[in-house]
Every structure is written in C-alpha cells, then in structure tokens.
Short mmCIF file of C-alpha atoms in Angstrom, two decimals:
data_model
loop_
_atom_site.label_atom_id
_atom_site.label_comp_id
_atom_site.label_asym_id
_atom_site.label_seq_id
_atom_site.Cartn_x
_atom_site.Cartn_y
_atom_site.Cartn_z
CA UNK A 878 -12.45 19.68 1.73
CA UNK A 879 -12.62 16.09 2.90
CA UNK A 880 -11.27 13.62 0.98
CA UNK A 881 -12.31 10.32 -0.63
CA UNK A 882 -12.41 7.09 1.84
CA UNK A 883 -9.16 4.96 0.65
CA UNK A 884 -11.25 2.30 -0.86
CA UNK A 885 -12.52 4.71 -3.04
CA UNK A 886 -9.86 6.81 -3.86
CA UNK A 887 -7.97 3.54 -4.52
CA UNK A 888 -10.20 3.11 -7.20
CA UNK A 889 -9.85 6.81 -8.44
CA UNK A 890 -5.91 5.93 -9.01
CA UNK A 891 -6.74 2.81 -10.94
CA UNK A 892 -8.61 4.43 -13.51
CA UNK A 893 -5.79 7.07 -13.47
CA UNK A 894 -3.56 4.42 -14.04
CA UNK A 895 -5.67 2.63 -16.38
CA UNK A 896 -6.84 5.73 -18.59
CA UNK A 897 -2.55 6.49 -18.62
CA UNK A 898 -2.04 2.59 -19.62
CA UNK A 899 -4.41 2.42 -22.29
CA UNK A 900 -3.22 5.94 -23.98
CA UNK A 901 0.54 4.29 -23.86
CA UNK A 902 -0.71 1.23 -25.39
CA UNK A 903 -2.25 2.88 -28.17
CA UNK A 904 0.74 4.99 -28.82
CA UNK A 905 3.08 2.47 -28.58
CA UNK A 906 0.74 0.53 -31.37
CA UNK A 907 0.54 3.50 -33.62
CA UNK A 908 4.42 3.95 -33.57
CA UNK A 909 5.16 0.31 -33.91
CA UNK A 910 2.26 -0.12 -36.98
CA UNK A 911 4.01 3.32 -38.40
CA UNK A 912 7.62 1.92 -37.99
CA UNK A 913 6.85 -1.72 -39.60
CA UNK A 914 5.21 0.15 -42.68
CA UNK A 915 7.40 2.52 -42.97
CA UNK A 916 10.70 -0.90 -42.82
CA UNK A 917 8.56 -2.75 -45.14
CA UNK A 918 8.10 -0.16 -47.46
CA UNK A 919 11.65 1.05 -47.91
CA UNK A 920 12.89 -2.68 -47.82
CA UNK A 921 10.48 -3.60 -50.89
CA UNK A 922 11.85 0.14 -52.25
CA UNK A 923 15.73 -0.50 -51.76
CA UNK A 924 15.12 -4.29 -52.97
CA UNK A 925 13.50 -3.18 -56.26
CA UNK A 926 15.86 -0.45 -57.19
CA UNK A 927 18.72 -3.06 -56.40
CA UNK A 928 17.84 -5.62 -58.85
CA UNK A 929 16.78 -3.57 -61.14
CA UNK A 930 20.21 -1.88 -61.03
CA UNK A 931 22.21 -5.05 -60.89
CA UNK A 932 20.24 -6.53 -63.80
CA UNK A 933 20.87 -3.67 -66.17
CA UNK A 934 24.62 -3.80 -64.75
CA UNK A 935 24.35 -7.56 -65.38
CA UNK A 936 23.08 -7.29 -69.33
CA UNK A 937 24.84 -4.51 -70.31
CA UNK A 938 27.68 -3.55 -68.01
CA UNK A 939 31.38 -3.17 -68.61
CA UNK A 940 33.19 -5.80 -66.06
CA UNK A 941 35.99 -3.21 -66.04
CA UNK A 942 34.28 -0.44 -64.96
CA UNK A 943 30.99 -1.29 -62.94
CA UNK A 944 28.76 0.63 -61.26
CA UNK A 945 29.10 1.62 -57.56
CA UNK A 946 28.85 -0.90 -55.13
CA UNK A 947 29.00 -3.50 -57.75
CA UNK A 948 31.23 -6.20 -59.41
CA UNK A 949 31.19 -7.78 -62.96
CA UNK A 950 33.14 -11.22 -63.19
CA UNK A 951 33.34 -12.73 -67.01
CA UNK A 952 35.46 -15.18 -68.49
CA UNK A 953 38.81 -13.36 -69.30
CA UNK A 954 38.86 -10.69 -67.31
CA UNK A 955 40.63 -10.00 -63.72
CA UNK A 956 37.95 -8.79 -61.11
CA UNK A 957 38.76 -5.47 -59.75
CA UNK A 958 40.78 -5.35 -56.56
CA UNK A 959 38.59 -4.65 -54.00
CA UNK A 960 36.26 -7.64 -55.28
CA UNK A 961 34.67 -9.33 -51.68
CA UNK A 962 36.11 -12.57 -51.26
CA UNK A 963 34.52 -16.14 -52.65
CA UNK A 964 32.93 -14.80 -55.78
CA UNK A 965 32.22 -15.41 -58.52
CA UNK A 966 30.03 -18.35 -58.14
CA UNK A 967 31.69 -21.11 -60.04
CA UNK A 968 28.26 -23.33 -59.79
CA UNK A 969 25.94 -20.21 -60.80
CA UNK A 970 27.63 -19.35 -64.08
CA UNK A 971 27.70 -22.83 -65.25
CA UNK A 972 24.50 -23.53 -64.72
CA UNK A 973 23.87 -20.23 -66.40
CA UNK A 974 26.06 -21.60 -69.13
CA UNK A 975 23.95 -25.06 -69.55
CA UNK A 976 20.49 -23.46 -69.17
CA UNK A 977 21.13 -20.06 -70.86
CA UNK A 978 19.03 -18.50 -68.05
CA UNK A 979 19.55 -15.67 -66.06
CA UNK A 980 20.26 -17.22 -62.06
CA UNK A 981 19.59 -14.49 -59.23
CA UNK A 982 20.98 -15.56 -55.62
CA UNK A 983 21.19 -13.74 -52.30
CA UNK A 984 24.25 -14.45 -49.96
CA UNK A 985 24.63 -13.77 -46.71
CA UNK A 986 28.59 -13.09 -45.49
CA UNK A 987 31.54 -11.08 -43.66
CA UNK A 988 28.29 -9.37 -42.11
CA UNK A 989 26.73 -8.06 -44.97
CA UNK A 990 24.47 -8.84 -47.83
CA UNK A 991 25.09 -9.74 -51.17
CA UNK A 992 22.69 -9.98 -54.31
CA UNK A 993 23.99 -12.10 -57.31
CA UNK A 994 22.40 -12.37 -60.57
CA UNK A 995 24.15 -14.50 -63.36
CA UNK A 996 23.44 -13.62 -66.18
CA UNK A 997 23.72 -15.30 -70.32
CA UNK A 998 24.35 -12.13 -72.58
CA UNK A 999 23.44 -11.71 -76.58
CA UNK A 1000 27.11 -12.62 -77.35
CA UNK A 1001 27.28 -15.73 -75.90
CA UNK A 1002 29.19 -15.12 -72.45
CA UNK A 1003 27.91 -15.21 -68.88
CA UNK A 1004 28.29 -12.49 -66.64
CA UNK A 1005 27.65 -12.90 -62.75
CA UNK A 1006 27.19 -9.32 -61.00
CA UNK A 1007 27.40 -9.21 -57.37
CA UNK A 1008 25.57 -6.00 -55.25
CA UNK A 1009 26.68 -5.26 -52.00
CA UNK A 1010 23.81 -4.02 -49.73
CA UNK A 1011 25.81 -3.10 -47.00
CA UNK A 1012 24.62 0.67 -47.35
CA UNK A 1013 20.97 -0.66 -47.87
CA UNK A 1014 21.33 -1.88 -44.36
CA UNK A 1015 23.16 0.85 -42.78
CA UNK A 1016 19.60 2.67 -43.88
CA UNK A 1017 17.45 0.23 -42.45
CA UNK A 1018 19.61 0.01 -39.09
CA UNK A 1019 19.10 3.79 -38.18
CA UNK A 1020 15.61 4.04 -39.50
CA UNK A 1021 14.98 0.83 -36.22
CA UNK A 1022 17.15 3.65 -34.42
CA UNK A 1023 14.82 6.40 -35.43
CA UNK A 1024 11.93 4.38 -34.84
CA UNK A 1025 13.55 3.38 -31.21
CA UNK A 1026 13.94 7.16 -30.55
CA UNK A 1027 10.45 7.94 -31.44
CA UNK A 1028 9.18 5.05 -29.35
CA UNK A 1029 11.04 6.50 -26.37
CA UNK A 1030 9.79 9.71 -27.18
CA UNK A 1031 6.57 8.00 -27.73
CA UNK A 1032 6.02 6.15 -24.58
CA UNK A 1033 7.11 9.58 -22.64
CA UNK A 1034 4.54 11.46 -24.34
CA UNK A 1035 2.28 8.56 -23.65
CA UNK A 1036 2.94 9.00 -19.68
CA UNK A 1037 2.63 12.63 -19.42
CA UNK A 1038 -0.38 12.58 -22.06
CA UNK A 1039 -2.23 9.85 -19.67
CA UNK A 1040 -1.49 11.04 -16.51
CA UNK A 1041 -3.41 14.42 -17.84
CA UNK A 1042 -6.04 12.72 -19.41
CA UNK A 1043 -6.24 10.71 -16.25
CA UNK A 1044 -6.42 13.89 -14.07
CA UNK A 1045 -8.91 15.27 -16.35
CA UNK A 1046 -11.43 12.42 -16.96
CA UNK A 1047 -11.23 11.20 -13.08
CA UNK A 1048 -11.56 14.49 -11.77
CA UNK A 1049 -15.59 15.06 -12.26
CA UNK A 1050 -15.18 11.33 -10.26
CA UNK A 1051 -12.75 12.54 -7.67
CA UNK A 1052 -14.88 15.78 -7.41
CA UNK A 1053 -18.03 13.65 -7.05
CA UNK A 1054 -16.71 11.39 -4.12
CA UNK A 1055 -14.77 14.32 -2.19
CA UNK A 1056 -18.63 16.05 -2.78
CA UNK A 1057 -20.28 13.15 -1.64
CA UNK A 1058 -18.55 12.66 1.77
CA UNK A 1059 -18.57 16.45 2.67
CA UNK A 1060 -22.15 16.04 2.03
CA UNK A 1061 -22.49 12.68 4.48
CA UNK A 1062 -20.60 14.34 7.36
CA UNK A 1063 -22.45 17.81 7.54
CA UNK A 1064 -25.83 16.13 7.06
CA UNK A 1065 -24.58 13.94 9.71
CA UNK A 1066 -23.98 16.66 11.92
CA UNK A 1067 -27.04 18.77 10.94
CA UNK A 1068 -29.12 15.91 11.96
CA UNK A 1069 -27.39 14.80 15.01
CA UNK A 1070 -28.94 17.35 16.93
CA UNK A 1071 -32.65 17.11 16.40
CA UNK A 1072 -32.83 13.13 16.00
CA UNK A 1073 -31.00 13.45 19.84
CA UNK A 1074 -33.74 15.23 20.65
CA UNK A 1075 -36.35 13.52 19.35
CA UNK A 1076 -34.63 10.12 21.14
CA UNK A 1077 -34.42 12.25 24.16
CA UNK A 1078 -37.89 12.98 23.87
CA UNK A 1079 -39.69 9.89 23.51
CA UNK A 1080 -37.69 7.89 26.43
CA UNK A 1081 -39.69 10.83 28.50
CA UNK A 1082 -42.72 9.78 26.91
CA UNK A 1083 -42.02 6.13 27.73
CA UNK A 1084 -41.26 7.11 31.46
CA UNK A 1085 -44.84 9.27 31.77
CA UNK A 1086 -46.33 6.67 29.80
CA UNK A 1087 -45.34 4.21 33.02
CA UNK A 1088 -45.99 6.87 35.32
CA UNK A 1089 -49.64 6.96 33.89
CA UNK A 1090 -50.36 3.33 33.71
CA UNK A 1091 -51.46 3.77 30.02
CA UNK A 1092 -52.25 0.72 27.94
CA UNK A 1093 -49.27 -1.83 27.20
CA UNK A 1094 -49.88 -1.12 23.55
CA UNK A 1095 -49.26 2.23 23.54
CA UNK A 1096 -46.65 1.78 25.94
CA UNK A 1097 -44.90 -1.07 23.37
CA UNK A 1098 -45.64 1.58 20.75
CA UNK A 1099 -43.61 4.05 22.48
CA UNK A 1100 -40.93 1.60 23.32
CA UNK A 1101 -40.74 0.71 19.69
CA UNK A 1102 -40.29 4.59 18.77
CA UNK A 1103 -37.07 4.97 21.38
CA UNK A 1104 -35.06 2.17 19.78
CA UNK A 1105 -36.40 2.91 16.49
CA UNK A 1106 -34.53 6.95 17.30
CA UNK A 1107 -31.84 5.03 18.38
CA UNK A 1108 -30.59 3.06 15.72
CA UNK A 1109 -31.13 6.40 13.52
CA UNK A 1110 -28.66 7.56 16.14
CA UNK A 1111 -26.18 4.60 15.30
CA UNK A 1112 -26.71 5.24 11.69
CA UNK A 1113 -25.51 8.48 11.92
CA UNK A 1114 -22.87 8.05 14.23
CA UNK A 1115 -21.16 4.93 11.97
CA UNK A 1116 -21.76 7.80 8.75
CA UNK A 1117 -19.77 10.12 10.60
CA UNK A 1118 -17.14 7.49 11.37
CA UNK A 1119 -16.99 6.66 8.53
CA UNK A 1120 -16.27 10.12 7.09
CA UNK A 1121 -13.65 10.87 9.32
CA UNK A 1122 -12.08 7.52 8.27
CA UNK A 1123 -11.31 9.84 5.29
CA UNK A 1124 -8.43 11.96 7.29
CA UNK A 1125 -6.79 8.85 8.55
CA UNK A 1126 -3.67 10.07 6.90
CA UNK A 1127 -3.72 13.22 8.92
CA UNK A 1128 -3.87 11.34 12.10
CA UNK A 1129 -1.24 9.04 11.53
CA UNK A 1130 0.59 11.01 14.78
CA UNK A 1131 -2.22 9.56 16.85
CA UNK A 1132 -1.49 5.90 16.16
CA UNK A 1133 0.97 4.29 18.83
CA UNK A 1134 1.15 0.68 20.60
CA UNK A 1135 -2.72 -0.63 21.70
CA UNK A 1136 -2.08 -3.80 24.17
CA UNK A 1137 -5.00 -5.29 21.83
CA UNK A 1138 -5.44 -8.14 24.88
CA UNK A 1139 -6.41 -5.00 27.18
CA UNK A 1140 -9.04 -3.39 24.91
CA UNK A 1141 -10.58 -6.52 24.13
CA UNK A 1142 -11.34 -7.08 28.28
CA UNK A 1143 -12.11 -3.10 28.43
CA UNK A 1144 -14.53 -3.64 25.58
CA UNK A 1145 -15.97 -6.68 27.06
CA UNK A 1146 -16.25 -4.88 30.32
CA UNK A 1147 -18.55 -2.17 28.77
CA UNK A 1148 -20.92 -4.19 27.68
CA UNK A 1149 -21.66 -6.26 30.94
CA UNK A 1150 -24.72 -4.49 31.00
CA UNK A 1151 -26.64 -6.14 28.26
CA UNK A 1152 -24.89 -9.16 28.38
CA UNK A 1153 -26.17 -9.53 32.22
CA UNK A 1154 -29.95 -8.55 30.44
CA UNK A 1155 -29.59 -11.66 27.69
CA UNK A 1156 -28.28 -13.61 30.14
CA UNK A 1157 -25.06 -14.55 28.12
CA UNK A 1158 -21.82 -16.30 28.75
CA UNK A 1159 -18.78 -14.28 27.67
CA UNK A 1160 -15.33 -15.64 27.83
CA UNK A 1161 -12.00 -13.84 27.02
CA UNK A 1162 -9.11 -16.33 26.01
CA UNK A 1163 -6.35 -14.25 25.98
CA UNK A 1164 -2.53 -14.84 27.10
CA UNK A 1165 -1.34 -13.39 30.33
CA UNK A 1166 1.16 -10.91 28.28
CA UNK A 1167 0.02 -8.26 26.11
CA UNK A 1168 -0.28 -8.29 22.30
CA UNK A 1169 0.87 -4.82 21.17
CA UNK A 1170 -0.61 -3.32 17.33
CA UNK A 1171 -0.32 -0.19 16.10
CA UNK A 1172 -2.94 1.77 15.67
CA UNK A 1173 -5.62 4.87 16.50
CA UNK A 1174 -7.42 3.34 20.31
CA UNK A 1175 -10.44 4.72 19.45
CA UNK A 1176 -10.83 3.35 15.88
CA UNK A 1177 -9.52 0.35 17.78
CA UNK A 1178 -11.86 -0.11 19.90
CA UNK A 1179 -14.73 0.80 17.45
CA UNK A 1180 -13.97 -2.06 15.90
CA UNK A 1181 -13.51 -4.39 19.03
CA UNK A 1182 -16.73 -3.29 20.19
CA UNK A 1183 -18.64 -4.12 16.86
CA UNK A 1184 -17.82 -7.35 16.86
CA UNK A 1185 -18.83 -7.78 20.25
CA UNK A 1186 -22.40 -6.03 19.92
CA UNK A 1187 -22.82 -7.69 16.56
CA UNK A 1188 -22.37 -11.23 18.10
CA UNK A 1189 -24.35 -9.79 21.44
CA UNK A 1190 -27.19 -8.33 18.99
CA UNK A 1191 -27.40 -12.00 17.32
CA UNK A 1192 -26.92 -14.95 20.31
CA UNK A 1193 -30.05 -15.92 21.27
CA UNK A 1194 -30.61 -15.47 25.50
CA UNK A 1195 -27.93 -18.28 27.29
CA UNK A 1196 -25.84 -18.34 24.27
CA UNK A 1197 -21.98 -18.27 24.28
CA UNK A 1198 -19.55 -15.95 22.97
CA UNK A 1199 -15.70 -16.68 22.88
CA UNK A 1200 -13.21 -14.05 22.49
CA UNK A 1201 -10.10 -15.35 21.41
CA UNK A 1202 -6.76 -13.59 21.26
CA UNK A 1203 -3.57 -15.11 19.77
CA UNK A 1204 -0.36 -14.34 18.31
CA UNK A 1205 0.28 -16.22 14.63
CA UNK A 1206 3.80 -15.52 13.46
CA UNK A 1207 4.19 -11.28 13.20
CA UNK A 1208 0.51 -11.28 13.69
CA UNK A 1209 -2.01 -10.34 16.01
CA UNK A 1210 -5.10 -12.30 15.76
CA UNK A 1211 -8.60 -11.67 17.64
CA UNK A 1212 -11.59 -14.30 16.85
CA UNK A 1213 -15.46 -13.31 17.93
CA UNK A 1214 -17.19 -17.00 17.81
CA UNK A 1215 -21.33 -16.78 18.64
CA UNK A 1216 -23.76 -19.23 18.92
CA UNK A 1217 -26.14 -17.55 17.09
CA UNK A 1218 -28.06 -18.55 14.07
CA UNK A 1219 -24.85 -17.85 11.85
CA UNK A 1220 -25.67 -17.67 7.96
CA UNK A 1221 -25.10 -19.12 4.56
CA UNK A 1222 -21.27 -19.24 3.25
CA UNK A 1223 -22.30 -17.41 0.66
CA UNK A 1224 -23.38 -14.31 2.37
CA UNK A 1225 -20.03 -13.38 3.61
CA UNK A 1226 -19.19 -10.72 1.65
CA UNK A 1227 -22.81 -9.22 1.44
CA UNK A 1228 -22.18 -9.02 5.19
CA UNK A 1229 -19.45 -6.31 5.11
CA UNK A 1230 -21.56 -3.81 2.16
CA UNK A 1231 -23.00 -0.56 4.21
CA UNK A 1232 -27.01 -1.01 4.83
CA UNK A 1233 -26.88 -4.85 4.18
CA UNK A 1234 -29.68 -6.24 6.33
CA UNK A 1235 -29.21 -9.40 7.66
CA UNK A 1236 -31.31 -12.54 7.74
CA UNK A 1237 -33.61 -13.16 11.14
CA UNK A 1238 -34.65 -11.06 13.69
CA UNK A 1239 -31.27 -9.70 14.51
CA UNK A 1240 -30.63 -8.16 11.27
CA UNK A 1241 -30.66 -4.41 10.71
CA UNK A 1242 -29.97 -1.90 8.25
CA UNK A 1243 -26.02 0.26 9.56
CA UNK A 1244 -22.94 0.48 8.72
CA UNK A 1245 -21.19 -1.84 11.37
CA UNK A 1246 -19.34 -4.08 9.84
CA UNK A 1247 -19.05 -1.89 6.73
CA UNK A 1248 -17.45 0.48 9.07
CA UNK A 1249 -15.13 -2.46 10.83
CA UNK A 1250 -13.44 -3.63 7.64
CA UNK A 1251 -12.36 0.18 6.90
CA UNK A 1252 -10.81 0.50 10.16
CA UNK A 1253 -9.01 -2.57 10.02
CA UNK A 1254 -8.13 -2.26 6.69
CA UNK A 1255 -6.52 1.10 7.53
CA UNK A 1256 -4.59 -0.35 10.37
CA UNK A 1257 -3.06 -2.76 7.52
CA UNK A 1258 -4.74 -5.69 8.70
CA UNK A 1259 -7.74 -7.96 7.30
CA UNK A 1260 -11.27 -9.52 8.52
CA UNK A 1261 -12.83 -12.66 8.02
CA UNK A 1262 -16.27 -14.24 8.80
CA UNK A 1263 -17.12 -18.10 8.74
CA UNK A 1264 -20.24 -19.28 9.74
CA UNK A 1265 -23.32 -21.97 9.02
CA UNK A 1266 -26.53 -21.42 9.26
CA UNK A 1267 -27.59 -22.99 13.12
CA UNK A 1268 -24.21 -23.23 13.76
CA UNK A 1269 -23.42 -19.68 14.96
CA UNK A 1270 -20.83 -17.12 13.01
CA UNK A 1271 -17.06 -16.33 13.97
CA UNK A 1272 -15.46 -12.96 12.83
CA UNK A 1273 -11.61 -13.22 12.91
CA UNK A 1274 -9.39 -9.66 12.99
CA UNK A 1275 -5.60 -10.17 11.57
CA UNK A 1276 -3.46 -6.83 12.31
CA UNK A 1277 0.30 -6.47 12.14
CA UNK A 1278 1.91 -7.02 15.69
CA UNK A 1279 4.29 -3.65 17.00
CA UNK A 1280 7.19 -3.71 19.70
CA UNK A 1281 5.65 -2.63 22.84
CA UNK A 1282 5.88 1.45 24.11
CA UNK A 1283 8.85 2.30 26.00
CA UNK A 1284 8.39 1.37 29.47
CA UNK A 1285 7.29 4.85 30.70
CA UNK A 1286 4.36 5.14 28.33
CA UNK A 1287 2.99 1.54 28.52
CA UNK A 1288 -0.67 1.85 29.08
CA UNK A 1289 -1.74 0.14 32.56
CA UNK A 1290 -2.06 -3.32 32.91
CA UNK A 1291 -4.75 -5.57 31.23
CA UNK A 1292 -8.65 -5.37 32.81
CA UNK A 1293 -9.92 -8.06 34.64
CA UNK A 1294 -12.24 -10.57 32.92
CA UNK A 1295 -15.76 -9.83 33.44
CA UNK A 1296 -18.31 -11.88 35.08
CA UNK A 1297 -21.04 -12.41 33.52
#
C-alpha cells in the first residue's frame, strides 16, 4: 500500500500532534481547576476550625494547660516552656486592655505560621492565645505534592491518551490519502495504455490526412486532437510521478552526487529541438567546475527539465532564456529567467497548486510545477518564482550542496553548451 505524499502526511502528524496537544491541555486544566479547589477548600476548612479553636481556647482556656498546638499568656502566669519565641504581643494585649475588644493577628516567623487572638475575658484579664499552623501547612505542602504527582501522572496519561486518540481520529484521514494515491497511480497505469494508443493513432491520421491532401481544416482538426492526446499523456505521466514521489523514503539508496552544472547542459541539450522550432536563444551561465547536490538524477532532472519547457512553453518566438547556475554559501542555486509575458506578483503561489491554469495562451491545466516543488522539496531544498506581467518570469531552485563522488565514480565531464 502506497503511502501518503510528505506534504500530506506532514499534515496527518500535525493533527496527531494537535488532537494529542489539545487532550493534554485539557487534562492538565482539569487537574489544575481540581487541585486549586480542592487547596482552597481545605485552606478555608483548616482556617475556620483554627480560629474557632483558638477563640474558645482564648475565652475559656486554662493558660496552664492549653490545648495542642497552642499557648495561653495572662498576666501572672509563666508561659509554658516550649512557648515560640517573641510572644506574647506586648502592643496586642494593651490595646486589648484599652478597647476591651477581642484583637486577632496572623504572624509570619521561624518558617511557620502563627494565629494570635487577644482576647478581654468576663473577669477582667486579657488573654492572648497563639496557634501554631505549622501542621496546617505540612497538609497543604503534600496535598501541592499530591497534586504534582497527579499532574505527572496526568500529563502521561494525557500523551498516551492523545497519541491514541490521534491514531484513531486521523486514521479514516490517513486511510483516505494512502486510498487516494493507490487509486491515482493504478488509474494512471490503466489509462496509460489506451490514451498511448489513441495518441498513436491520430498522428497516423494526421500523416494520411497529408498523404490525402484533405482540407486544412480537417487537417488543423486532427492536429489539434494529437496534442490535445498528448498533454493527457503529460497529465498522466506527472500523476504517476507524483505518486511514486510517495516511496521517496524507500529510494533514499538511489540518491548520490548529481554535478547539477552537467544536467542543466544535458537538459538543455534535449530540448534543442523545439528551441531550434521557436527560434529561441538559450544560454547556460554556469562555472567551469561542477556543483555537486545530492539527490535521485532522474527526479533531478524532472525538475531541470520543467523549468526549462515551462519557460520554452511561455517565450514568445526570438525570446531569451538564461540559465543560471551559482554557488551561494553551502548552496546550490539554479535560476530559469524568460522573456515571456511573466504574471502578477500575486499569482505566485497559485502557480505551484496541481491543475492551476495559467493566464495567456501558454497556460495549461498539469501538474508541472506542482510536481517540481515536491521534488525539490524532497531533495531538502526550496523554489521561488518572481515575475511582472510583460516583463517575463524567473524560477530560482535552492538545494543543499554535497562533496563530490570519489574520484572513480564521478559522472563524466559537463556537456557542451548547445547552439541554438
């Protein structure tokens, strides 16, 4: 089973990711919402059972024998001797003393917490009881613990729980794509065959249609019919390129050192040909030494040759095209520059979706330069096209330069230019 093209399986891994993002997120929320109820409610708990405590201790307490985790300091008698240090508070009970109201205080030392309430009793005298909350926050610190735990626990469960979800909401998606290209490359294949045919077919019709001097219209009919057949053929060649773009990590042992300087003059070379019938200029600017990128030679020169029939398909007869080829830093870089009727800035990235038809006569439904930006994207490099309209278009090819092959298996030695 073939599977998704990288672009698209790319995106199959983001909404894995995503889906697996989102559930952690949610988790994480729920436990944190859970643990900052569950702190406020036992804080508002253990500080309401506290005062309550320490007031009844405070009204009706004996300063000799206080409850746990309390002390009672009155007038005239000795606080116990494991009292905390810098109590009672001197300013507290007199004020106590002068209002004859009960003064409640919370002090923060020797890394603990204290509550004080002073309080005026029915006999006259002041009593100031002091809490120590140091268990109170012994609780609180291992329920944050708990509550850490759980969010560790949490997050894991999040992970595994979104990478399954993932799996299992992407895979209809993933099932769909891996579907749809199986589907591309063995129509492709089915219909190679009979469209060959039919393209073989009506160039013999053409050539007994000039053998029997039949009328020019019929004969332009005809003419129309063969390219018509083949750019059906180019269609379905560029699907089934496409497709098998799909296993390039299988054929990652094909890739090796392409002296991109050579294939551009090989490429060029091919196409003398047409470029003779549009009566074109052609020029290869290109240092004397190679320029070595890894890659696949065919997908290589795939590419090469699509920029070169795009800007051959769109210079008007007598135009110019420039092929450029430079090294910029760790970079290979190979410019196509046409003086054809270019088109609007704004276009550019319409210009690399599959079917987009271009403006003017040269424009036609394919996958091209669809095609192009998945090869060179797989080769780790980028494309770029800048153009005006009048002022002719220039497609630029980055890729990541490679040390040459090992002497014995360097490829031979660069083409000579063609002549147009």
């Amino acid at each position: 089973m073939t599977p998704p093209a990288p672009a698209e399986w790319t995106a199959v891994r983001r909404a894995r990711l995503r889906i697996a993002v989102i559930t952690g997120t949610i988790i994480t929320l729920l436990v944190t919402v859970v643990g900052g109820v569950a702190h406020t409610v036992m804080v508002d708990a253990q500080n309401g059972q506290v005062w309550r405590e320490l007031r009844h201790g405070a009204m009706y307490g004996d300063p000799a024998r206080p409850p746990v985790c309390t002390w009672l300091y009155a007038p005239g008698v000795a606080p116990l001797s494991n009292a905390p240090a810098g109590f009672p508070l001197h300013a507290d009970l007199a004020e106590a003393r002068r209002t004859g109201e009960a003064v409640e205080r919370t002090v923060e030392r020797d890394r603990t917490v204290y509550l004080v309430r002073t309080q005026p009793r029915a006999d006259g005298g002041v009593v100031q009881a002091v809490f120590d909350m140091r268990f109170q926050l012994a609780d609180r610190s291992h329920l944050w613990f708990a509550l850490g735990v759980a969010e560790v626990v949490g997050l894991l469960a999040a992970a595994v729980t979104g990478v399954f979800l993932g799996r299992r909401a992407v895979a209809p998606l993933a099932e769909a794509l891996t579907r749809q290209h199986r589907f591309v490359t063995d129509a492709s294949h089915e219909l190679r065959t009979p469209i060959t045919q039919v393209h073989t077919r009506a160039q013999l019709l053409v050539r007994q249609a000039a053998d029997q001097d039949l009328p020019v219209p019929h004969r332009d009919r005809l003419a129309r019919l063969v390219a018509s057949t083949g750019r059906l053929g180019e269609v379905l060649d560029d699907l089934l390129r496409s497709a098998s773009l799909a296993a390039g990590p299988a054929r990652r042992g094909e890739r090796r050192p392409v002296d991109l300087v050579a294939l551009a003059r090989s490429v060029v070379a091919e196409e003398a040909d047409r470029v003779r019938a549009r009566r074109l200029t052609v020029v290869v600017d290109g240092p004397p030494h190679p320029l070595y990128v890894e890659g696949i030679p065919s997908a290589l020169r795939r590419a090469v040759g699509e920029l070169l029939a795009n800007a051959i398909r769109h210079t008007p007869e007598r135009g110019r095209i420039g092929v450029a080829l430079s090294r910029s830093g760790r970079t290979v870089v190979l410019a196509v520059a046409d003086t054809g009727p270019g088109f609007e800035p704004g276009a550019v990235d319409q210009l690399f979706q599959r079917f987009h038809r271009g403006s003017g006569d040269g424009g036609r439904y394919g996958l091209g330069l669809a095609l192009l930006r998945e090869v060179v994207t797989r080769h780790g490099g980028s494309v770029a096209a800048t153009g005006r309209p009048g002022h002719g278009a220039r497609f630029t090819i980055r890729l990541p330069e490679c040390p040459p092959p090992p002497p014995e298996n360097q490829p031979p030695g660069n083409l000579p230019p063609m002549s147009p």
